[in-house]
Coordinates of N, CA and C in Angstrom, one line a residue:
M1 N 79.8 -84.3 -47.2 CA 79.4 -83.0 -46.6 C 78.0 -82.7 -47.0
K2 N 77.3 -82.0 -46.2 CA 75.9 -81.6 -46.5 C 76.0 -80.2 -47.1
Y3 N 75.2 -80.0 -48.1 CA 75.0 -78.7 -48.8 C 73.6 -78.3 -48.8
T4 N 73.3 -77.0 -48.8 CA 72.0 -76.5 -48.8 C 71.8 -75.6 -50.1
L5 N 70.9 -76.0 -51.0 CA 70.6 -75.3 -52.2 C 69.2 -74.7 -52.2
A6 N 69.1 -73.5 -52.6 CA 67.8 -72.8 -52.9 C 67.6 -72.8 -54.4
V7 N 66.6 -73.5 -54.8 CA 66.3 -73.6 -56.3 C 65.0 -72.9 -56.5
L8 N 65.1 -71.8 -57.3 CA 63.9 -71.1 -57.8 C 63.4 -71.7 -59.1
V9 N 62.1 -72.1 -59.2 CA 61.6 -72.7 -60.4 C 60.3 -72.1 -60.7
E10 N 59.9 -72.3 -62.0 CA 58.6 -71.9 -62.4 C 57.6 -72.8 -61.8
N11 N 56.5 -72.3 -61.3 CA 55.4 -73.0 -60.6 C 54.6 -73.8 -61.6
R12 N 55.1 -75.0 -61.9 CA 54.4 -75.9 -62.9 C 54.4 -77.3 -62.3
P13 N 53.4 -78.1 -62.8 CA 53.3 -79.5 -62.3 C 54.5 -80.3 -62.8
G14 N 55.1 -81.1 -61.9 CA 56.1 -82.0 -62.3 C 57.5 -81.5 -62.1
V15 N 57.7 -80.2 -61.8 CA 59.0 -79.6 -61.6 C 59.8 -80.3 -60.5
L16 N 59.1 -80.5 -59.3 CA 59.8 -81.1 -58.2 C 60.2 -82.5 -58.5
T17 N 59.4 -83.2 -59.2 CA 59.7 -84.6 -59.6 C 61.0 -84.6 -60.5
H18 N 61.1 -83.7 -61.5 CA 62.3 -83.6 -62.3 C 63.5 -83.4 -61.5
I19 N 63.4 -82.4 -60.6 CA 64.6 -82.1 -59.8 C 65.0 -83.2 -58.9
A20 N 64.1 -83.8 -58.2 CA 64.4 -84.9 -57.3 C 65.0 -86.1 -58.1
G21 N 64.4 -86.3 -59.3 CA 64.9 -87.4 -60.1 C 66.3 -87.2 -60.6
L22 N 66.6 -86.0 -61.0 CA 67.9 -85.7 -61.5 C 69.0 -85.9 -60.4
I23 N 68.6 -85.4 -59.2 CA 69.6 -85.6 -58.1 C 69.8 -87.0 -57.8
S24 N 68.7 -87.8 -57.7 CA 68.8 -89.2 -57.3 C 69.5 -90.0 -58.4
R25 N 69.4 -89.7 -59.7 CA 70.1 -90.4 -60.8 C 71.6 -90.2 -60.7
R26 N 72.0 -89.1 -60.1 CA 73.4 -88.8 -59.9 C 73.9 -89.5 -58.6
A27 N 73.1 -90.3 -58.0 CA 73.5 -91.0 -56.8 C 73.8 -90.1 -55.6
F28 N 73.1 -89.0 -55.5 CA 73.3 -88.1 -54.3 C 72.2 -88.5 -53.3
N29 N 72.5 -88.4 -52.0 CA 71.5 -88.6 -51.0 C 70.8 -87.3 -50.7
I30 N 69.5 -87.2 -50.9 CA 68.7 -86.0 -50.6 C 68.4 -86.1 -49.1
E31 N 69.0 -85.3 -48.2 CA 68.6 -85.3 -46.8 C 67.2 -84.8 -46.5
S32 N 66.9 -83.7 -47.2 CA 65.5 -83.1 -47.1 C 65.3 -82.3 -48.3
I33 N 64.0 -82.2 -48.6 CA 63.5 -81.3 -49.8 C 62.2 -80.7 -49.4
A34 N 62.1 -79.4 -49.5 CA 60.9 -78.7 -49.1 C 60.6 -77.7 -50.2
A35 N 59.4 -77.6 -50.6 CA 59.0 -76.7 -51.7 C 57.8 -75.9 -51.2
G36 N 57.7 -74.7 -51.7 CA 56.6 -73.8 -51.3 C 56.6 -72.6 -52.2
Y37 N 55.4 -71.8 -52.1 CA 55.2 -70.6 -52.8 C 56.2 -69.5 -52.4
T38 N 56.4 -68.6 -53.2 CA 57.3 -67.4 -52.9 C 56.5 -66.1 -53.0
E39 N 57.2 -65.0 -52.9 CA 56.5 -63.7 -53.0 C 56.0 -63.5 -54.4
E40 N 56.4 -64.3 -55.4 CA 55.9 -64.2 -56.8 C 55.0 -65.4 -57.1
P41 N 53.8 -65.2 -57.5 CA 52.9 -66.3 -57.6 C 53.3 -67.4 -58.7
D42 N 54.1 -67.0 -59.6 CA 54.5 -68.0 -60.7 C 55.8 -68.7 -60.4
T43 N 56.3 -68.4 -59.1 CA 57.6 -69.0 -58.7 C 57.5 -69.9 -57.5
T44 N 58.1 -71.0 -57.5 CA 58.2 -71.9 -56.4 C 59.7 -72.0 -55.9
R45 N 59.9 -72.0 -54.6 CA 61.2 -72.2 -54.1 C 61.4 -73.5 -53.5
I46 N 62.4 -74.2 -53.9 CA 62.7 -75.6 -53.4 C 64.0 -75.5 -52.6
T47 N 64.0 -75.9 -51.4 CA 65.2 -75.9 -50.5 C 65.6 -77.4 -50.4
I48 N 66.8 -77.7 -50.9 CA 67.3 -79.1 -50.9 C 68.5 -79.2 -50.0
S49 N 68.5 -80.1 -49.1 CA 69.7 -80.4 -48.3 C 70.2 -81.7 -48.9
V50 N 71.4 -81.7 -49.5 CA 71.9 -82.8 -50.2 C 73.3 -83.1 -49.7
E51 N 73.7 -84.4 -49.7 CA 75.0 -84.9 -49.3 C 75.8 -85.2 -50.5
A52 N 77.0 -84.6 -50.6 CA 77.9 -84.8 -51.7 C 79.3 -85.0 -51.2
E53 N 80.1 -85.7 -51.9 CA 81.5 -86.0 -51.5 C 82.4 -84.7 -51.5
N54 N 82.1 -83.8 -52.5 CA 82.9 -82.6 -52.5 C 82.3 -81.6 -53.4
E55 N 82.9 -80.4 -53.5 CA 82.3 -79.3 -54.2 C 82.2 -79.6 -55.7
V56 N 83.2 -80.3 -56.3 CA 83.2 -80.7 -57.7 C 81.9 -81.5 -58.0
E57 N 81.6 -82.5 -57.2 CA 80.4 -83.3 -57.5 C 79.2 -82.4 -57.4
L58 N 79.1 -81.6 -56.4 CA 78.0 -80.7 -56.2 C 77.8 -79.8 -57.4
E59 N 78.9 -79.3 -57.9 CA 78.9 -78.4 -59.0 C 78.3 -79.1 -60.3
Q60 N 78.6 -80.3 -60.4 CA 78.1 -81.1 -61.5 C 76.6 -81.2 -61.5
V61 N 76.0 -81.4 -60.3 CA 74.6 -81.5 -60.1 C 74.0 -80.2 -60.3
V62 N 74.6 -79.1 -59.8 CA 74.0 -77.7 -60.0 C 74.0 -77.4 -61.5
N63 N 75.0 -77.8 -62.2 CA 75.1 -77.6 -63.7 C 74.0 -78.3 -64.4
Q64 N 73.7 -79.6 -64.0 CA 72.7 -80.4 -64.6 C 71.3 -79.7 -64.3
L65 N 71.1 -79.3 -63.0 CA 69.8 -78.7 -62.6 C 69.6 -77.4 -63.4
S66 N 70.7 -76.7 -63.7 CA 70.5 -75.4 -64.4 C 70.0 -75.6 -65.8
K67 N 70.3 -76.8 -66.4 CA 69.8 -77.0 -67.7 C 68.3 -77.4 -67.9
L68 N 67.7 -77.6 -66.7 CA 66.2 -77.9 -66.8 C 65.5 -76.6 -67.1
V69 N 64.5 -76.7 -68.0 CA 63.8 -75.6 -68.5 C 63.1 -74.8 -67.5
D70 N 62.6 -75.4 -66.5 CA 61.8 -74.7 -65.5 C 62.6 -74.1 -64.3
V71 N 63.9 -74.3 -64.3 CA 64.8 -73.8 -63.3 C 65.1 -72.3 -63.6
I72 N 64.8 -71.4 -62.7 CA 65.1 -70.0 -62.8 C 66.5 -69.7 -62.3
K73 N 66.8 -70.1 -61.1 CA 68.0 -69.8 -60.4 C 68.3 -70.8 -59.3
I74 N 69.6 -71.1 -59.1 CA 70.1 -72.0 -58.1 C 71.1 -71.2 -57.2
V75 N 70.9 -71.2 -55.9 CA 71.9 -70.6 -55.0 C 72.3 -71.6 -54.0
N76 N 73.6 -71.7 -53.9 CA 74.2 -72.6 -52.8 C 74.3 -71.8 -51.6
L77 N 73.5 -72.1 -50.6 CA 73.4 -71.3 -49.3 C 74.4 -71.9 -48.3
T78 N 75.1 -72.9 -48.6 CA 76.0 -73.5 -47.7 C 77.0 -72.6 -47.0
Y79 N 77.6 -71.7 -47.8 CA 78.6 -70.8 -47.3 C 78.1 -69.4 -47.2
V80 N 76.9 -69.1 -47.4 CA 76.3 -67.8 -47.3 C 75.7 -67.7 -45.9
E81 N 75.9 -66.6 -45.3 CA 75.2 -66.4 -44.0 C 73.7 -66.5 -44.1
S82 N 73.1 -67.5 -43.5 CA 71.7 -67.7 -43.7 C 71.0 -68.2 -42.4
I83 N 69.7 -68.2 -42.4 CA 68.9 -68.7 -41.4 C 68.3 -70.0 -41.8
E84 N 68.4 -71.0 -41.0 CA 67.9 -72.3 -41.4 C 66.9 -72.8 -40.3
R85 N 65.8 -73.3 -40.7 CA 64.8 -73.8 -39.8 C 64.1 -75.1 -40.3
E86 N 63.6 -75.9 -39.3 CA 62.8 -77.0 -39.6 C 61.5 -76.9 -38.7
L87 N 60.5 -77.6 -39.1 CA 59.3 -77.7 -38.3 C 59.1 -79.2 -37.9
A88 N 58.8 -79.5 -36.7 CA 58.6 -80.9 -36.3 C 57.3 -80.9 -35.5
L89 N 56.5 -82.0 -35.8 CA 55.3 -82.3 -35.0 C 55.6 -83.6 -34.4
I90 N 55.4 -83.7 -33.0 CA 55.8 -84.9 -32.3 C 54.7 -85.3 -31.4
K91 N 54.3 -86.6 -31.5 CA 53.2 -87.1 -30.6 C 53.9 -88.0 -29.6
V92 N 53.7 -87.7 -28.3 CA 54.4 -88.4 -27.2 C 53.3 -89.0 -26.2
K93 N 53.7 -90.1 -25.6 CA 52.9 -90.6 -24.5 C 52.8 -89.6 -23.4
A94 N 51.6 -89.4 -22.9 CA 51.5 -88.4 -21.8 C 50.5 -88.9 -20.8
S95 N 51.0 -89.5 -19.7 CA 50.1 -90.0 -18.6 C 50.0 -88.9 -17.6
K96 N 49.1 -89.1 -16.6 CA 48.9 -88.2 -15.5 C 50.2 -88.0 -14.7
T97 N 51.0 -89.1 -14.6 CA 52.2 -89.1 -13.8 C 53.4 -88.3 -14.5
N98 N 53.4 -88.3 -15.8 CA 54.6 -87.7 -16.4 C 54.2 -86.4 -17.1
R99 N 53.0 -86.0 -17.2 CA 52.5 -84.8 -17.9 C 53.2 -83.5 -17.5
S100 N 53.3 -83.3 -16.2 CA 54.0 -82.0 -15.8 C 55.4 -82.0 -16.2
D101 N 56.1 -83.1 -16.1 CA 57.5 -83.2 -16.5 C 57.6 -82.9 -18.0
L102 N 56.7 -83.4 -18.8 CA 56.7 -83.2 -20.2 C 56.4 -81.7 -20.5
V103 N 55.5 -81.1 -19.8 CA 55.3 -79.7 -20.0 C 56.5 -78.9 -19.7
N104 N 57.3 -79.2 -18.7 CA 58.5 -78.5 -18.4 C 59.5 -78.6 -19.5
V105 N 59.7 -79.8 -20.1 CA 60.6 -80.0 -21.2 C 60.2 -79.2 -22.4
V106 N 58.9 -79.1 -22.7 CA 58.3 -78.4 -23.8 C 58.7 -76.9 -23.6
E107 N 58.5 -76.4 -22.4 CA 58.8 -75.0 -22.1 C 60.3 -74.7 -22.2
I108 N 61.2 -75.6 -21.8 CA 62.6 -75.4 -21.9 C 63.0 -75.2 -23.3
F109 N 62.4 -76.0 -24.2 CA 62.8 -76.0 -25.6 C 62.0 -74.9 -26.4
R110 N 61.1 -74.2 -25.7 CA 60.2 -73.2 -26.4 C 59.4 -73.8 -27.5
A111 N 58.9 -75.0 -27.2 CA 58.0 -75.7 -28.1 C 56.6 -75.3 -27.7
K112 N 55.6 -75.8 -28.5 CA 54.2 -75.6 -28.2 C 53.4 -76.9 -28.1
I113 N 52.6 -77.0 -27.1 CA 51.6 -78.1 -27.1 C 50.5 -77.7 -28.0
I114 N 50.2 -78.6 -29.0 CA 49.1 -78.2 -29.9 C 47.9 -79.2 -29.8
D115 N 48.1 -80.3 -29.1 CA 46.9 -81.2 -28.8 C 47.3 -82.0 -27.6
I116 N 46.2 -82.3 -26.9 CA 46.4 -83.1 -25.7 C 45.2 -84.0 -25.4
N117 N 45.4 -85.2 -25.0 CA 44.2 -86.0 -24.6 C 44.7 -86.9 -23.4
R118 N 44.0 -87.9 -23.0 CA 44.3 -88.7 -21.8 C 45.6 -89.4 -21.9
E119 N 45.9 -89.8 -23.1 CA 47.1 -90.7 -23.3 C 48.3 -90.1 -24.1
T120 N 48.0 -89.0 -24.8 CA 49.1 -88.4 -25.7 C 49.1 -86.9 -25.6
M121 N 50.2 -86.4 -26.1 CA 50.4 -84.9 -26.3 C 51.1 -84.7 -27.6
A122 N 50.6 -83.8 -28.4 CA 51.2 -83.4 -29.7 C 51.9 -82.1 -29.5
I123 N 53.2 -82.1 -29.9 CA 54.0 -80.9 -29.7 C 54.6 -80.4 -31.0
E124 N 54.6 -79.1 -31.1 CA 55.2 -78.4 -32.3 C 56.5 -77.7 -31.9
L125 N 57.5 -77.9 -32.7 CA 58.8 -77.2 -32.5 C 59.4 -76.8 -33.8
T126 N 59.8 -75.5 -33.8 CA 60.6 -75.0 -34.9 C 62.0 -74.6 -34.4
G127 N 63.0 -74.9 -35.3 CA 64.3 -74.5 -35.0 C 65.3 -75.2 -35.9
E128 N 66.6 -75.1 -35.6 CA 67.6 -75.7 -36.3 C 67.6 -77.2 -36.1
E129 N 68.1 -77.9 -37.1 CA 68.1 -79.4 -37.0 C 68.6 -79.9 -35.7
S130 N 69.7 -79.3 -35.2 CA 70.3 -79.8 -34.0 C 69.4 -79.6 -32.8
K131 N 68.6 -78.5 -32.7 CA 67.7 -78.3 -31.6 C 66.6 -79.4 -31.7
I132 N 66.1 -79.7 -32.9 CA 65.0 -80.7 -33.0 C 65.5 -82.0 -32.6
D133 N 66.7 -82.3 -33.0 CA 67.3 -83.6 -32.7 C 67.5 -83.8 -31.2
A134 N 68.0 -82.7 -30.5 CA 68.1 -82.7 -29.1 C 66.8 -82.9 -28.3
F135 N 65.8 -82.2 -28.8 CA 64.4 -82.3 -28.3 C 63.9 -83.7 -28.4
C136 N 64.1 -84.3 -29.5 CA 63.6 -85.7 -29.7 C 64.4 -86.7 -28.8
E137 N 65.6 -86.4 -28.6 CA 66.5 -87.3 -27.7 C 65.9 -87.2 -26.3
V138 N 65.5 -86.1 -25.8 CA 64.9 -85.9 -24.5 C 63.5 -86.6 -24.4
L139 N 62.8 -86.5 -25.5 CA 61.4 -87.1 -25.5 C 61.4 -88.6 -25.6
L140 N 62.5 -89.2 -25.9 CA 62.6 -90.7 -26.0 C 62.3 -91.3 -24.6
D141 N 62.6 -90.6 -23.5 CA 62.3 -91.0 -22.2 C 60.8 -91.1 -21.9
F142 N 60.0 -90.3 -22.6 CA 58.6 -90.2 -22.4 C 57.9 -91.2 -23.3
G143 N 58.5 -91.6 -24.4 CA 57.9 -92.5 -25.4 C 57.3 -91.8 -26.6
I144 N 58.1 -91.7 -27.6 CA 57.6 -91.0 -28.8 C 56.7 -92.0 -29.6
I145 N 55.6 -91.5 -30.0 CA 54.6 -92.4 -30.8 C 54.8 -92.1 -32.3
E146 N 55.0 -90.8 -32.6 CA 55.1 -90.4 -34.0 C 55.8 -89.1 -34.2
I147 N 56.6 -89.0 -35.2 CA 57.3 -87.7 -35.5 C 57.1 -87.4 -37.0
V148 N 56.9 -86.2 -37.3 CA 56.9 -85.7 -38.7 C 57.7 -84.4 -38.8
R149 N 58.6 -84.4 -39.7 CA 59.5 -83.2 -39.9 C 59.4 -82.7 -41.3
T150 N 59.5 -81.3 -41.4 CA 59.4 -80.7 -42.7 C 60.6 -80.8 -43.6
G151 N 61.8 -80.9 -42.9 CA 63.0 -80.8 -43.7 C 63.4 -79.3 -43.6
K152 N 64.6 -79.1 -44.0 CA 65.2 -77.7 -43.8 C 64.7 -76.7 -44.8
I153 N 64.4 -75.5 -44.4 CA 64.2 -74.4 -45.2 C 65.2 -73.3 -44.8
A154 N 65.6 -72.5 -45.8 CA 66.7 -71.6 -45.5 C 66.5 -70.3 -46.2
L155 N 67.0 -69.2 -45.6 CA 66.8 -67.9 -46.1 C 68.1 -67.1 -45.9
S156 N 68.7 -66.5 -46.9 CA 70.0 -65.8 -46.6 C 69.7 -64.5 -45.8
R157 N 70.7 -64.1 -45.0 CA 70.6 -62.9 -44.2 C 70.8 -61.7 -45.1
G158 N 70.3 -60.6 -44.7 CA 70.6 -59.4 -45.5 C 69.5 -59.0 -46.5
P159 N 69.7 -57.9 -47.2 CA 68.6 -57.4 -48.1 C 68.6 -58.1 -49.5
V160 N 69.5 -58.9 -49.8 CA 69.5 -59.5 -51.2 C 68.8 -60.8 -51.2
P161 N 67.7 -60.9 -52.1 CA 67.0 -62.1 -52.2 C 67.7 -63.1 -53.1
A162 N 67.4 -64.4 -52.9 CA 68.0 -65.5 -53.7 C 68.0 -65.2 -55.2
K163 N 66.9 -64.7 -55.7 CA 66.8 -64.4 -57.1 C 67.8 -63.4 -57.7
E164 N 68.4 -62.6 -56.8 CA 69.4 -61.7 -57.2 C 70.8 -62.0 -56.8
M165 N 71.0 -63.2 -56.2 CA 72.4 -63.6 -55.8 C 73.1 -64.3 -56.9

């Protein structure tokens, strides 16, 4: 099963490496990991999508992560009502003959064309993982040249921030 963890850490060099290393040493598959600044300049938020056999295994990893000095708080967002998004940039073949069809597909998915030239088109899409997967599936017909995805970021709904959960 896939789990989503929000890990608040002190903004120091090497913290992300320690966290990823600890998870990989426990033989868990990290589906995605995204780190960035928060509303507090000395805090970084790391969103990890990890695959685990069950809750007990996940709890062992969470306990190990909690022991790291730089970890402030860990919140399992899997069962919390939350908003999840990914960002994808996709470069697709775009000839004169298929360009209008490609523009129509982009509009249907509410994506944005961010670059275009004679042979290619670069598209930006934000949304849930399933939406991005579906979009990529449709774009296969046009010829995908390159894809880059951020991985999942998540935010709980409601007024309570992760640091207070």
